[in-house]
Amino acid sequence: MSTRQLSVRRDPGYAGLTSAVTGLPSAWYFDAAHYARELERIWYRNWIYACRAADLATARSFRTLAVGDQSVLLVRGEDGVARAFHNTCRHRGAALCRQSEGRLPAAGIVCPYHAWRYSLKGELLQTSSKVHGDGFELRDYPLYALPVTEWNGFLFVALSANPPPFSASFDLPLGRFDDWHLGELVVGHRLEKTIRCNWKVFWENYNECLHCPSVHPRLAQLVPIFGRALLERRDDPAWQDHAHDEDPRYGGGLRAGAESWSMDGKPAGVPFPDVSAADRKAGHLYMTSVPSVFIVAHIDYVRVVRLLPLGPELTAMSIEFLFLPETLGSAAHDIMNAVEFTDIVMSEDASICELNQQGLHARAHTAGVLMPEEYAIRQFQDWVRAELARP
Ligand code: FES
Ligand SMILES: [Fe+2]
């Protein structure tokens, strides 16, 4: 062991990586064949966040969702149940619904090609043929049903008949957000962005704060530990020097005087009444379900960021801002205080992700290297590898 290595100090409990780790192959971020493999193995096997349950407000409301080259049709039945199907007719495979959202006619789901008609439960009710050939039975041709989970007002779908257990797709216990009563919140604002990067570039950026001081000057002021390029106290190899220091530069949380992630640090919505003192002090709580969504809870609003892959180097991002219903009618609250702040931070991330994507094409750059602060990227990359290897 060299003298230099002996002199390295890492306190017990240090969260960072202790050796240099090679990243994923660069080609995995732009190669079309690899992208197709990730769609199959990752996007078509895991739970994907589709929309809020309230977006399918009444019976016969529908939405379509493009995931890779698949189109999912979500429909609310007369029985109030939300169901999902491949947006494909069982006759000769025409797409059933062309719009991204709307309300189906009383007749149900009618194919625009030869008018096969299905119930909202996906049963084939009628064809347009004069007679049916021998052996043809309506019951043999229902729509291709897909699993749906409704959780706290969020609708998730899976393009596989056997997705993993829903709770296992989150990195925290599902009950961790109970104090926010997510099911009762309403969407006050939406932002949409198309980012010219591979979906993994976005998640890698999400998983580190090494970029925070240079990319997010405003956020780095609001959350002082981010200004030190760290996510948590134990990301500092010498964290024990400040083990009990509650200064937000060491302990995390918001700068003095700030209560939420907003332009002026003030709440943009009516604060949630049941959030614990510890969670209020922390200022943010993240929960992640790769590959499609993360949820961030603040004291006054919840941000839901959904990603969908549009191509090897193109990703769609949508951001929903959830508030207590009383916030939206209140003249005393300006939700744009939160929306503008998020827009700044997410635009900074989107731009830097696009820059990352561009550089990945260098013929000499076969893979990157992960630095100690990037331990969560390593977990993400290990997950990608494991998913690709899963039979
Ligand atoms: S393809 Fe749908 S009715 Fe023919
Ligand atoms: Fe960022």
Tab-separated table of C-alpha atoms and ligand atoms in Angstrom, residues 89 91-94 111 113-116, ligand 1:
chain	number	residue	atom	x	y	z
A	89	CYS	CA	-57.708	-4.177	-32.003
A	91	HIS	CA	-59.083	-8.096	-35.575
A	92	ARG	CA	-56.115	-7.046	-37.662
A	93	GLY	CA	-54.330	-4.933	-35.140
A	94	ALA	CA	-55.395	-1.347	-35.802
A	111	CYS	CA	-62.224	0.230	-33.648
A	113	TYR	CA	-61.043	0.393	-39.028
A	114	HIS	CA	-63.870	-2.202	-39.289
A	115	ALA	CA	-65.872	-1.179	-36.243
A	116	TRP	CA	-65.300	-4.113	-33.921
B	1	FES	S1	-58.649	-3.838	-37.299
B	1	FES	FE1	-60.085	-3.290	-35.798
B	1	FES	S2	-61.953	-3.832	-36.663
B	1	FES	FE2	-60.528	-4.421	-38.160
